[in-house]
Short mmCIF file of C-alpha atoms in Angstrom, two decimals:
data_model
loop_
_atom_site.label_atom_id
_atom_site.label_comp_id
_atom_site.label_asym_id
_atom_site.label_seq_id
_atom_site.Cartn_x
_atom_site.Cartn_y
_atom_site.Cartn_z
CA MET E 1 -36.03 -4.54 45.80
CA ASN E 2 -33.20 -5.31 43.39
CA LYS E 3 -34.46 -2.52 41.10
CA ASN E 4 -34.27 0.04 43.97
CA ILE E 5 -30.70 -1.00 44.87
CA LYS E 6 -29.69 -0.45 41.15
CA ARG E 7 -31.47 2.83 41.01
CA ILE E 8 -29.70 4.22 44.18
CA ILE E 9 -26.13 2.81 42.70
CA ALA E 10 -26.89 4.57 39.56
CA THR E 11 -27.67 7.87 41.26
CA ALA E 12 -24.57 7.79 43.50
CA LEU E 13 -22.40 7.10 40.54
CA MET E 14 -23.90 10.00 38.67
CA CYS E 15 -23.28 12.37 41.43
CA ALA E 16 -19.88 11.02 41.95
CA SER E 17 -19.29 11.63 38.06
CA PHE E 18 -20.46 15.32 38.12
CA SER E 19 -18.59 15.84 41.44
CA GLY E 20 -15.34 14.58 39.44
CA MET E 21 -16.21 16.66 36.56
CA ALA E 22 -16.72 19.91 38.77
CA ALA E 23 -13.36 19.21 40.34
CA PHE E 24 -11.79 18.83 36.94
CA GLU E 25 -13.21 22.09 35.83
CA ALA E 26 -12.13 24.08 38.58
CA ALA E 27 -8.64 23.07 38.00
CA ALA E 28 -6.65 25.57 35.81
CA ALA E 29 -6.49 24.09 32.19
CA PRO E 30 -3.21 24.41 30.23
CA LYS E 31 -3.10 27.06 27.63
CA TYR E 32 -1.12 25.64 24.93
CA VAL E 33 0.26 22.38 23.70
CA ASN E 34 4.04 22.14 22.88
CA ILE E 35 4.89 19.86 20.13
CA THR E 36 8.16 17.84 20.82
CA GLY E 37 8.47 15.39 17.90
CA ASP E 38 8.88 16.22 14.15
CA PRO E 39 6.80 15.63 12.48
CA VAL E 40 3.76 14.82 14.35
CA ALA E 41 0.49 13.64 12.97
CA VAL E 42 -2.88 15.43 13.93
CA ARG E 43 -5.85 13.10 13.69
CA GLU E 44 -9.58 13.28 13.91
CA ALA E 45 -9.81 11.27 17.36
CA PRO E 46 -7.66 10.22 19.93
CA GLY E 47 -5.87 6.98 18.68
CA THR E 48 -3.35 6.07 16.00
CA SER E 49 -6.36 4.34 13.91
CA ALA E 50 -8.21 7.70 13.77
CA LYS E 51 -8.37 9.44 10.41
CA PHE E 52 -4.97 11.60 9.48
CA ILE E 53 -5.75 15.51 9.01
CA LYS E 54 -2.27 17.02 8.88
CA GLN E 55 1.13 17.30 10.33
CA VAL E 56 2.74 19.71 12.84
CA ARG E 57 6.39 20.36 13.49
CA TYR E 58 8.69 20.31 16.37
CA GLY E 59 8.36 23.66 18.46
CA ASP E 60 4.94 24.39 17.25
CA GLN E 61 2.52 25.85 19.94
CA MET E 62 -1.04 24.81 19.45
CA VAL E 63 -4.02 26.23 21.43
CA TYR E 64 -5.00 23.50 24.08
CA LEU E 65 -8.59 22.50 24.22
CA SER E 66 -8.99 19.29 26.12
CA GLU E 67 -7.29 15.74 26.82
CA LYS E 68 -8.32 12.31 26.78
CA ASN E 69 -6.87 8.55 26.85
CA ASP E 70 -7.18 6.31 23.95
CA LYS E 71 -8.05 2.47 24.21
CA ASP E 72 -4.43 1.63 25.11
CA GLY E 73 -4.36 4.33 27.93
CA VAL E 74 -2.17 6.67 25.95
CA ARG E 75 -2.80 10.46 26.76
CA TRP E 76 -4.06 12.56 23.68
CA TYR E 77 -4.29 16.37 23.67
CA GLN E 78 -7.07 18.03 21.54
CA ILE E 79 -5.44 21.17 19.91
CA LYS E 80 -7.40 24.13 17.94
CA LEU E 81 -6.66 24.33 14.26
CA SER E 82 -7.53 27.18 11.77
CA ASP E 83 -11.20 27.64 10.78
CA ASP E 84 -12.63 26.51 13.89
CA LYS E 85 -11.53 23.18 13.39
CA SER E 86 -9.54 20.80 15.97
CA GLY E 87 -7.42 17.81 16.04
CA TRP E 88 -5.59 15.49 18.50
CA VAL E 89 -2.05 14.69 18.88
CA THR E 90 -0.39 12.03 21.27
CA SER E 91 1.19 12.94 24.35
CA ALA E 92 4.13 10.91 23.24
CA TYR E 93 5.46 13.82 21.13
CA ALA E 94 3.69 16.96 22.93
CA GLU E 95 3.64 18.50 26.28
CA THR E 96 1.09 21.16 27.85
CA VAL E 97 2.09 24.62 28.68
CA ASP E 98 0.33 26.19 31.71
CA GLU E 99 -0.43 29.96 31.72
CA GLU E 100 2.37 31.01 33.89
CA LYS E 101 4.98 29.78 31.28
CA VAL E 102 3.71 32.16 28.77
CA GLY E 103 4.83 35.76 28.32
CA ARG E 104 2.79 38.76 27.11
CA LEU E 105 4.11 41.52 24.54
CA GLU E 106 2.60 44.30 22.66
CA VAL E 107 3.47 45.82 19.41
CA THR E 108 4.82 49.45 19.32
CA THR E 109 5.28 50.48 15.78
CA LYS E 110 2.58 51.31 13.29
CA LEU E 111 3.17 48.19 10.98
CA LEU E 112 5.42 45.15 11.97
CA ASN E 113 6.28 42.12 9.67
CA VAL E 114 5.44 38.71 11.36
CA ARG E 115 8.23 36.39 10.30
CA SER E 116 8.95 32.70 9.86
CA GLU E 117 12.19 32.83 11.47
CA ALA E 118 14.18 35.06 13.84
CA SER E 119 15.82 36.92 10.86
CA LEU E 120 15.16 39.75 8.72
CA THR E 121 15.86 37.55 5.74
CA SER E 122 12.98 34.96 6.53
CA ALA E 123 9.68 34.86 4.85
CA VAL E 124 6.89 37.47 5.77
CA LEU E 125 3.90 35.62 7.10
CA GLY E 126 1.52 38.48 7.73
CA ILE E 127 1.75 42.20 9.14
CA THR E 128 0.53 43.32 12.27
CA LYS E 129 -0.13 46.72 13.79
CA ILE E 130 0.36 49.07 16.86
CA GLY E 131 -1.16 47.97 20.32
CA THR E 132 -1.76 44.31 19.08
CA GLN E 133 -0.80 41.79 21.81
CA PHE E 134 0.73 38.45 21.43
CA ASP E 135 1.65 35.52 23.83
CA TYR E 136 5.37 34.79 23.74
CA PHE E 137 7.21 31.36 24.57
CA SER E 138 10.84 32.45 24.24
CA VAL E 139 13.47 35.07 23.21
CA LYS E 140 16.23 34.67 20.57
CA LYS E 141 19.31 36.90 19.45
CA ASP E 142 20.12 36.92 15.68
CA SER E 143 23.56 37.33 14.38
CA SER E 144 23.41 40.93 14.46
CA ASP E 145 22.47 40.67 18.36
CA GLN E 146 18.94 41.98 17.51
CA THR E 147 16.12 40.44 20.06
CA TRP E 148 13.37 38.32 18.52
CA TYR E 149 9.99 36.96 20.24
CA PHE E 150 8.63 33.58 19.29
CA VAL E 151 5.01 34.20 19.40
CA HIS E 152 1.51 32.40 19.08
CA TYR E 153 0.44 34.02 15.69
CA GLU E 154 -2.74 32.25 14.67
CA ASP E 155 -4.70 29.20 16.01
CA ASP E 156 -2.26 26.94 14.38
CA LYS E 157 0.83 29.06 13.66
CA THR E 158 3.77 30.22 15.46
CA ALA E 159 5.89 33.39 14.35
CA TRP E 160 8.73 35.68 15.12
CA LEU E 161 8.42 39.48 15.99
CA LEU E 162 11.58 41.81 16.02
CA GLY E 163 11.87 42.81 19.78
CA THR E 164 13.01 46.48 18.73
CA TYR E 165 9.46 47.29 17.92
CA CYS E 166 7.66 45.43 20.73
CA LYS E 167 7.35 45.88 24.64
CA VAL E 168 6.92 43.14 27.22
CA ILE E 169 3.93 43.34 29.39
CA SER E 170 4.47 40.26 31.39
CA GLU E 171 7.49 37.62 31.60
CA PRO E 172 6.74 33.93 31.68
CA GLY E 173 6.30 33.00 35.44
CA LYS E 174 5.63 36.75 36.43
CA ALA E 175 2.55 38.52 36.99
CA ASP E 176 0.78 40.66 34.31
CA SER E 177 1.47 44.00 34.48
CA THR E 178 -1.59 45.08 32.87
CA THR E 179 -3.91 43.97 35.84
CA THR E 180 -6.45 46.68 36.45
CA THR E 181 -5.35 49.00 39.07
CA LYS E 182 -7.60 51.05 41.21
CA ALA E 183 -6.61 54.76 42.20
CA THR E 184 -4.63 54.40 45.42
CA SER E 185 -2.56 56.77 47.61
CA ASP E 186 0.45 55.53 45.74
CA ASN E 187 -1.03 56.84 42.45
CA LYS E 188 -0.56 60.39 43.77
CA ASN E 189 3.24 60.31 42.89
CA LYS E 190 2.56 59.02 39.41
CA GLN E 191 1.90 60.65 36.06
CA VAL E 192 1.11 59.59 32.60
CA GLU E 193 3.66 61.09 29.99
CA ILE E 194 2.32 61.10 26.37
CA THR E 195 5.05 59.45 24.29
CA ALA E 196 3.59 59.90 20.59
CA ASN E 197 2.01 62.77 18.85
CA PRO E 198 -1.16 63.35 18.89
CA VAL E 199 -2.84 61.13 21.12
CA ASN E 200 -6.61 60.93 21.53
CA VAL E 201 -8.38 61.04 24.82
CA ARG E 202 -11.24 58.74 24.96
CA SER E 203 -14.41 58.40 27.50
CA LYS E 204 -13.56 54.91 28.15
CA ALA E 205 -10.76 52.19 27.97
CA SER E 206 -11.48 51.47 24.26
CA LEU E 207 -11.03 52.56 20.79
CA SER E 208 -14.95 52.67 20.66
CA GLY E 209 -15.12 55.10 23.28
CA SER E 210 -15.92 58.72 22.20
CA LYS E 211 -12.96 61.10 21.56
CA LEU E 212 -12.63 63.93 24.22
CA GLY E 213 -9.93 65.60 22.76
CA THR E 214 -6.20 65.19 21.97
CA VAL E 215 -2.95 65.55 23.96
CA SER E 216 0.66 65.98 22.57
CA LYS E 217 4.02 64.19 22.90
CA GLY E 218 6.16 65.35 26.24
CA LYS E 219 2.86 66.43 28.25
CA ARG E 220 2.01 65.14 31.68
CA TYR E 221 -1.13 64.40 33.40
CA GLU E 222 -2.19 62.99 36.66
CA TYR E 223 -2.60 59.25 36.66
CA LEU E 224 -5.69 57.78 38.05
CA ALA E 225 -5.92 53.95 37.03
CA THR E 226 -5.07 51.18 34.57
CA ASP E 227 -7.39 49.09 32.43
CA THR E 228 -7.41 46.59 29.34
CA ASP E 229 -9.82 46.63 26.59
CA GLU E 230 -11.67 43.85 24.86
CA LYS E 231 -8.33 43.34 22.63
CA GLY E 232 -5.96 43.17 25.77
CA GLN E 233 -4.52 46.77 24.97
CA VAL E 234 -3.43 48.60 27.94
CA TRP E 235 -5.14 52.01 28.78
CA TYR E 236 -4.36 54.86 31.31
CA LYS E 237 -6.94 57.11 33.02
CA ILE E 238 -5.84 60.54 33.34
CA ARG E 239 -7.19 63.68 34.61
CA TYR E 240 -7.38 65.44 31.32
CA THR E 241 -8.42 68.90 32.64
CA SER E 242 -9.31 70.20 36.16
CA GLU E 243 -12.83 69.04 35.83
CA LYS E 244 -12.69 66.06 33.43
CA THR E 245 -10.79 62.66 33.08
CA GLY E 246 -10.18 60.39 30.09
CA TRP E 247 -8.37 57.38 28.85
CA VAL E 248 -5.22 57.13 26.50
CA LEU E 249 -3.88 54.14 24.78
CA GLY E 250 -0.99 52.75 27.09
CA SER E 251 1.06 51.87 23.78
CA LEU E 252 1.32 55.81 23.22
CA SER E 253 2.13 56.89 26.87
CA ARG E 254 3.89 55.77 29.93
CA ILE E 255 3.60 55.92 33.58
CA VAL E 256 6.28 58.04 35.40
CA ASN E 257 7.14 59.21 38.87
CA SER E 258 6.11 62.98 39.55
CA GLY E 259 9.10 65.19 39.02
CA SER E 260 11.31 62.92 37.08
CA THR E 261 12.85 64.38 33.98
CA THR E 262 10.72 64.14 30.73
CA GLU E 263 12.13 62.46 27.69
CA SER E 264 12.65 65.75 25.84
CA GLU E 265 14.51 67.05 28.81
CA LYS E 266 16.43 63.85 29.05
CA THR E 267 17.43 64.01 25.46
CA SER E 268 18.62 67.94 25.44
CA LYS E 269 20.54 67.05 28.64
CA THR E 270 22.22 64.02 27.36
CA GLU E 271 23.10 66.02 24.24
CA SER E 272 24.70 68.94 26.06
CA THR E 273 26.89 66.46 28.26
CA THR E 274 28.05 64.46 25.73
CA THR E 275 29.28 67.25 23.05
CA GLN E 276 32.89 66.99 24.32
CA ALA E 277 32.79 63.15 24.25
CA ALA E 278 31.40 63.20 20.72
CA GLU E 279 34.74 65.43 19.64
CA SER E 280 36.90 62.39 20.12
CA LYS E 281 34.49 60.01 18.43
CA GLN E 282 33.83 58.91 15.01
CA VAL E 283 31.15 56.74 12.90
CA GLU E 284 32.47 53.78 11.07
CA ILE E 285 30.20 52.73 8.06
CA THR E 286 29.47 48.74 8.27
CA ALA E 287 27.32 48.57 5.02
CA ASP E 288 28.49 48.39 1.64
CA ALA E 289 26.61 51.56 0.71
CA LEU E 290 24.65 53.77 3.09
CA ASN E 291 22.21 56.61 2.61
CA VAL E 292 22.95 59.99 4.29
CA ARG E 293 19.64 61.87 4.94
CA SER E 294 18.81 65.30 5.92
CA THR E 295 16.73 64.35 9.01
CA PRO E 296 16.91 61.27 11.48
CA GLY E 297 14.37 58.89 9.64
CA MET E 298 13.47 57.10 6.63
CA ASN E 299 11.55 60.04 5.33
CA GLY E 300 14.50 62.28 5.69
CA LYS E 301 15.80 63.59 2.04
CA ILE E 302 18.78 61.42 0.73
CA ILE E 303 21.82 63.84 0.55
CA THR E 304 24.57 61.39 -0.45
CA THR E 305 25.98 57.89 0.26
CA VAL E 306 28.81 56.54 2.09
CA LYS E 307 30.78 53.25 1.74
CA ASN E 308 31.73 50.43 3.90
CA GLY E 309 34.92 51.08 6.15
CA SER E 310 34.68 54.96 5.76
CA LYS E 311 34.99 56.99 8.96
CA TYR E 312 33.18 60.31 9.75
CA ASN E 313 33.26 62.78 12.77
CA TYR E 314 30.39 61.72 15.27
CA LEU E 315 28.16 64.66 16.09
CA ALA E 316 25.06 63.25 17.87
CA SER E 317 22.46 60.47 18.42
CA LYS E 318 18.64 60.50 18.03
CA LYS E 319 15.77 58.11 17.73
CA ASP E 320 13.05 58.49 14.95
CA SER E 321 9.25 58.08 15.66
CA GLU E 322 9.59 54.13 15.27
CA GLY E 323 12.47 54.18 17.94
CA LYS E 324 15.29 53.55 15.35
CA THR E 325 18.62 55.17 16.54
CA TRP E 326 20.28 57.49 13.93
CA TYR E 327 23.79 59.14 14.23
CA GLN E 328 24.54 62.64 12.97
CA ILE E 329 27.76 62.60 11.12
CA GLU E 330 29.97 65.32 9.33
CA TYR E 331 30.09 63.55 5.85
CA LYS E 332 32.12 66.65 4.23
CA SER E 333 33.84 69.60 5.71
CA GLY E 334 31.01 71.88 7.47
CA LYS E 335 28.04 69.58 5.90
CA LYS E 336 26.07 67.27 8.34
CA GLY E 337 23.76 64.33 7.83
CA TRP E 338 21.99 61.47 9.63
CA ILE E 339 22.55 57.79 8.96
CA SER E 340 21.09 54.58 10.28
CA ALA E 341 22.70 53.28 13.44
CA GLY E 342 22.01 49.68 12.19
CA TYR E 343 24.68 50.02 9.71
CA ALA E 344 27.43 51.70 11.42
CA LYS E 345 29.14 51.95 14.58
CA ILE E 346 30.68 54.45 16.94
CA ILE E 347 34.72 54.03 17.47
CA ASN E 348 37.14 56.40 18.96
CA LYS E 349 39.56 58.35 16.70
CA GLY E 350 42.23 56.50 15.40
CA ALA E 351 40.93 53.18 16.00
CA THR E 352 41.59 50.30 13.52
CA THR E 353 39.18 50.02 10.89
CA ALA E 354 36.48 47.19 11.39
CA SER E 355 37.68 45.67 7.87
CA THR E 356 41.24 45.38 8.99
CA THR E 357 40.60 44.10 12.32
CA THR E 358 38.08 41.43 10.99
CA THR E 359 40.59 40.26 8.48
CA THR E 360 43.30 39.80 10.96
CA ALA E 361 41.06 37.97 13.51
CA THR E 362 39.67 35.85 10.81
CA LYS E 363 43.16 34.69 9.68
CA ALA E 364 44.24 34.07 13.42
CA THR E 365 41.30 31.99 14.30
CA THR E 366 39.95 30.05 11.33
CA SER E 367 41.93 27.12 12.14
CA GLY E 368 40.03 24.28 13.81
CA LYS E 369 36.62 25.91 13.43
CA LYS E 370 33.65 24.66 11.41
CA VAL E 371 30.31 25.93 10.43
CA ARG E 372 27.32 24.11 11.69
CA ILE E 373 24.05 24.19 9.79
CA THR E 374 21.13 25.09 12.15
CA GLY E 375 18.29 25.94 9.72
CA GLY E 376 16.40 22.94 8.00
CA ARG E 377 17.78 23.51 4.59
CA VAL E 378 20.15 26.26 3.67
CA ASN E 379 21.20 27.67 0.47
CA VAL E 380 25.06 27.86 -0.55
CA ARG E 381 26.05 31.06 -2.49
CA ALA E 382 28.85 32.01 -4.71
CA SER E 383 29.04 35.19 -2.82
CA ALA E 384 27.83 36.78 0.47
CA GLY E 385 24.52 38.05 -0.27
CA LEU E 386 20.96 36.75 -1.21
CA ASN E 387 21.63 37.86 -4.60
CA GLY E 388 24.62 35.47 -4.90
CA LYS E 389 24.42 32.57 -7.38
CA LYS E 390 22.97 29.34 -5.60
CA LEU E 391 25.63 26.71 -5.70
CA GLY E 392 23.46 24.06 -3.87
CA SER E 393 22.03 23.41 -0.50
CA VAL E 394 23.11 21.81 2.86
CA LYS E 395 21.10 20.41 5.70
CA LYS E 396 20.58 21.01 9.20
CA GLY E 397 23.29 19.59 11.65
CA GLU E 398 25.89 19.15 8.89
CA GLU E 399 29.31 20.62 9.55
CA TYR E 400 31.69 22.27 6.99
CA LYS E 401 35.30 23.96 7.36
CA TYR E 402 34.83 27.44 8.23
CA LEU E 403 36.92 29.90 5.94
CA ALA E 404 35.79 33.29 6.46
CA THR E 405 33.13 35.97 7.77
CA LYS E 406 31.65 38.79 6.05
CA LYS E 407 28.71 41.30 6.06
CA ASP E 408 26.39 41.84 3.08
CA SER E 409 24.63 45.35 2.30
CA ASN E 410 21.84 44.74 4.64
CA GLY E 411 24.35 44.14 7.69
CA ASP E 412 23.62 40.13 7.79
CA VAL E 413 26.57 38.14 8.54
CA TRP E 414 27.53 35.33 6.23
CA TYR E 415 30.13 32.36 6.82
CA GLN E 416 32.41 31.12 3.85
CA ILE E 417 32.78 27.26 3.93
CA GLN E 418 34.51 24.64 2.04
CA TYR E 419 31.34 23.21 0.56
CA THR E 420 33.05 20.35 -1.69
CA SER E 421 36.66 19.37 -1.78
CA LYS E 422 37.20 21.86 -4.56
CA THR E 423 34.41 24.46 -4.06
CA LYS E 424 33.88 27.18 -1.41
CA GLY E 425 30.50 28.85 -0.94
CA TRP E 426 28.69 31.12 1.59
CA VAL E 427 25.97 30.48 4.03
CA LEU E 428 23.70 32.96 6.05
CA GLY E 429 24.86 33.26 9.74
CA SER E 430 21.37 33.40 11.17
CA LEU E 431 20.84 29.76 9.79
CA SER E 432 24.38 28.29 11.12
CA LYS E 433 26.70 28.75 13.62
CA LEU E 434 30.53 28.57 14.40
CA VAL E 435 31.75 25.78 16.43
CA THR E 436 35.12 24.54 17.45
CA GLU E 437 36.68 21.08 17.47
CA GLU E 438 36.48 20.99 21.27
CA THR E 439 32.58 21.91 20.98
CA LYS E 440 32.25 19.03 18.52
CA ALA E 441 34.02 16.62 20.87
CA THR E 442 31.80 17.29 23.70
CA THR E 443 28.46 16.61 21.62
CA THR E 444 29.47 13.12 20.87
CA THR E 445 30.13 10.11 23.05
CA THR E 446 30.72 11.09 26.61
CA ALA E 447 33.47 9.07 28.40
CA ALA E 448 31.77 6.40 30.54
CA GLU E 449 33.74 7.23 33.63
CA LYS E 450 32.05 10.82 33.59
CA THR E 451 28.69 9.04 33.57
CA GLU E 452 29.21 6.33 36.20
CA THR E 453 26.91 8.14 38.74
CA LYS E 454 24.24 9.27 36.35
CA LYS E 455 21.00 7.61 35.41
CA VAL E 456 18.42 8.32 32.72
CA GLU E 457 14.97 8.85 34.00
CA ILE E 458 12.20 8.08 31.22
CA THR E 459 9.53 11.19 31.32
CA GLU E 460 6.96 10.06 28.56
CA SER E 461 5.15 6.63 27.74
CA PRO E 462 5.96 4.70 25.75
CA VAL E 463 9.32 5.37 24.53
CA ASN E 464 11.21 3.00 21.97
CA VAL E 465 14.67 1.56 22.71
CA ARG E 466 16.69 1.44 19.72
CA LYS E 467 20.08 -0.42 18.85
CA SER E 468 21.72 2.71 17.85
CA ALA E 469 21.39 6.38 18.19
CA SER E 470 18.83 7.08 15.18
CA THR E 471 15.00 6.74 14.61
CA ASP E 472 15.83 4.53 11.65
CA SER E 473 17.40 1.90 13.90
CA LYS E 474 16.22 -1.53 14.95
CA LYS E 475 13.70 -1.24 17.80
CA LEU E 476 14.76 -3.49 20.73
CA GLY E 477 11.65 -2.67 22.69
CA THR E 478 9.77 -0.17 24.75
CA THR E 479 10.11 1.64 28.16
CA SER E 480 7.77 3.60 30.31
CA GLU E 481 7.80 6.88 32.26
CA GLY E 482 9.51 6.94 35.54
CA LYS E 483 11.83 4.23 34.88
CA LYS E 484 15.41 4.62 35.33
CA TYR E 485 18.57 3.19 33.71
CA LYS E 486 22.26 3.41 34.10
CA LEU E 487 23.68 6.10 31.73
CA LEU E 488 26.47 4.51 29.47
CA ALA E 489 26.95 7.30 26.74
CA THR E 490 25.65 10.29 25.17
CA LYS E 491 25.54 11.11 21.30
CA LYS E 492 23.91 13.45 18.63
CA ASP E 493 22.44 12.11 15.54
CA LYS E 494 22.75 13.70 12.08
CA ASN E 495 19.87 15.93 12.83
CA GLY E 496 21.47 17.29 16.05
CA LYS E 497 19.14 15.33 18.38
CA THR E 498 20.63 14.02 21.60
CA TRP E 499 20.53 10.25 22.48
CA TYR E 500 21.21 8.44 25.65
CA GLN E 501 22.65 4.94 25.71
CA ILE E 502 21.25 3.12 28.49
CA GLN E 503 21.62 -0.42 30.28
CA TYR E 504 18.26 -1.70 28.93
CA THR E 505 18.49 -5.24 30.31
CA SER E 506 21.35 -6.94 32.32
CA LYS E 507 22.93 -7.97 28.96
CA THR E 508 21.32 -5.42 26.41
CA LYS E 509 22.24 -1.88 25.81
CA GLY E 510 20.14 0.43 23.89
CA TRP E 511 19.44 4.12 22.83
CA VAL E 512 16.54 6.44 23.80
CA LEU E 513 15.82 9.84 22.36
CA GLY E 514 16.80 12.68 24.83
CA THR E 515 13.51 14.25 24.15
CA PHE E 516 11.65 11.83 26.06
CA CYS E 517 14.12 11.60 29.11
CA LYS E 518 16.20 13.24 31.56
CA LEU E 519 19.40 12.70 33.44
CA VAL E 520 19.11 12.39 37.05
#
């Protein structure tokens, strides 16, 4: 009798276990794990006693596999590493990222560098090709106002792509625009315009589809449907001839409304309507030396070179095959040529030169300004350029007196700083930023009277409470997720990380790292 009862109970528990497992599997699992500590250990199993594998850094986005509690009840996330290996990180220094918080983009140029930072001077991690798609997490602009996307590059890597050569397919929190679309009555008013030359028409939505023929740039065809291939690339189905249909790659075409102006028509119309306006405009060179070419593009023959600050009559603008803008100028009486727009700017005739304006502005506004280092370790050079002699290096979060601003031959911004009491030097603008004394004041301790109504809520477990605002400071104890404390002050440490001072006990004050809590 007892054995039968035990068997029934065991069966019931097993059913409940499978039921719970099914419910868990039905829920949408997170897609990535975002690392919030620096550095964070990756271990072979969930638990601090498990074998160490490697370290990951703050901001890394790792592919999520599963999660589990260790023997102390602390949550651990299993992440994917390279070569089909995996490891575990503690939830104290990591957080999950759901599918809807991830964007999607596609590369639109033949070859594109994958870089370690959002800068043209950063290390190249690899090269990607046209049509390749990536998940992206955030967007950033560099010192030249160029847009960069922070993407998931490989299983255990993140990287940056220049936005000029990418197109966003879906933004975080928005529906994916590549969802397969069946032909409807709405499609009758849509066409597919070819944007490259030539483009293959295939029998199915894949590069493995048999080639039916080719179509040329500017041509339009009836739009029938949208689909994605095994690599996530978008394809458009078109009516190729009166009797045949086929598929063209979405990165080499676009959907337009019937009757809208084609790209070539727009260009000619724009050029004709801007001729008069161009007569009153000039192009000012912003690079030290810039090539003038016979045609708009890097393949154009070099005619001559022009120098920084020189101005020429502006004639027209045009984009090359990679989408880069070029300006046509009259570099000598009766002679025309093309220059890259990235190293020049359009001004009205008679406007003050950029160098004069910059010098005046710098002299007027340098007082009270400092340069804050934002890169991990940044070289200080004797002149504004990567070829300048290295004087030493500075660390993230350090601040120096700001003296001047200058652009190098590549158009990158550099800041001159008072490196030591007797030495001046230059740091790259993409690895630093200008701050004022007022800005610095607001990032240090906040006045108590402004925080009387605010509290600090702990968002992780466990979180250390320390005697001062530093990870090197004495540990007073720990607190757990959901607990709230009175906010006394706010401060940033030498690494630029925010700390909150709390009323830990009735008699004790302490500091908690802002990464693991929030103001309420």
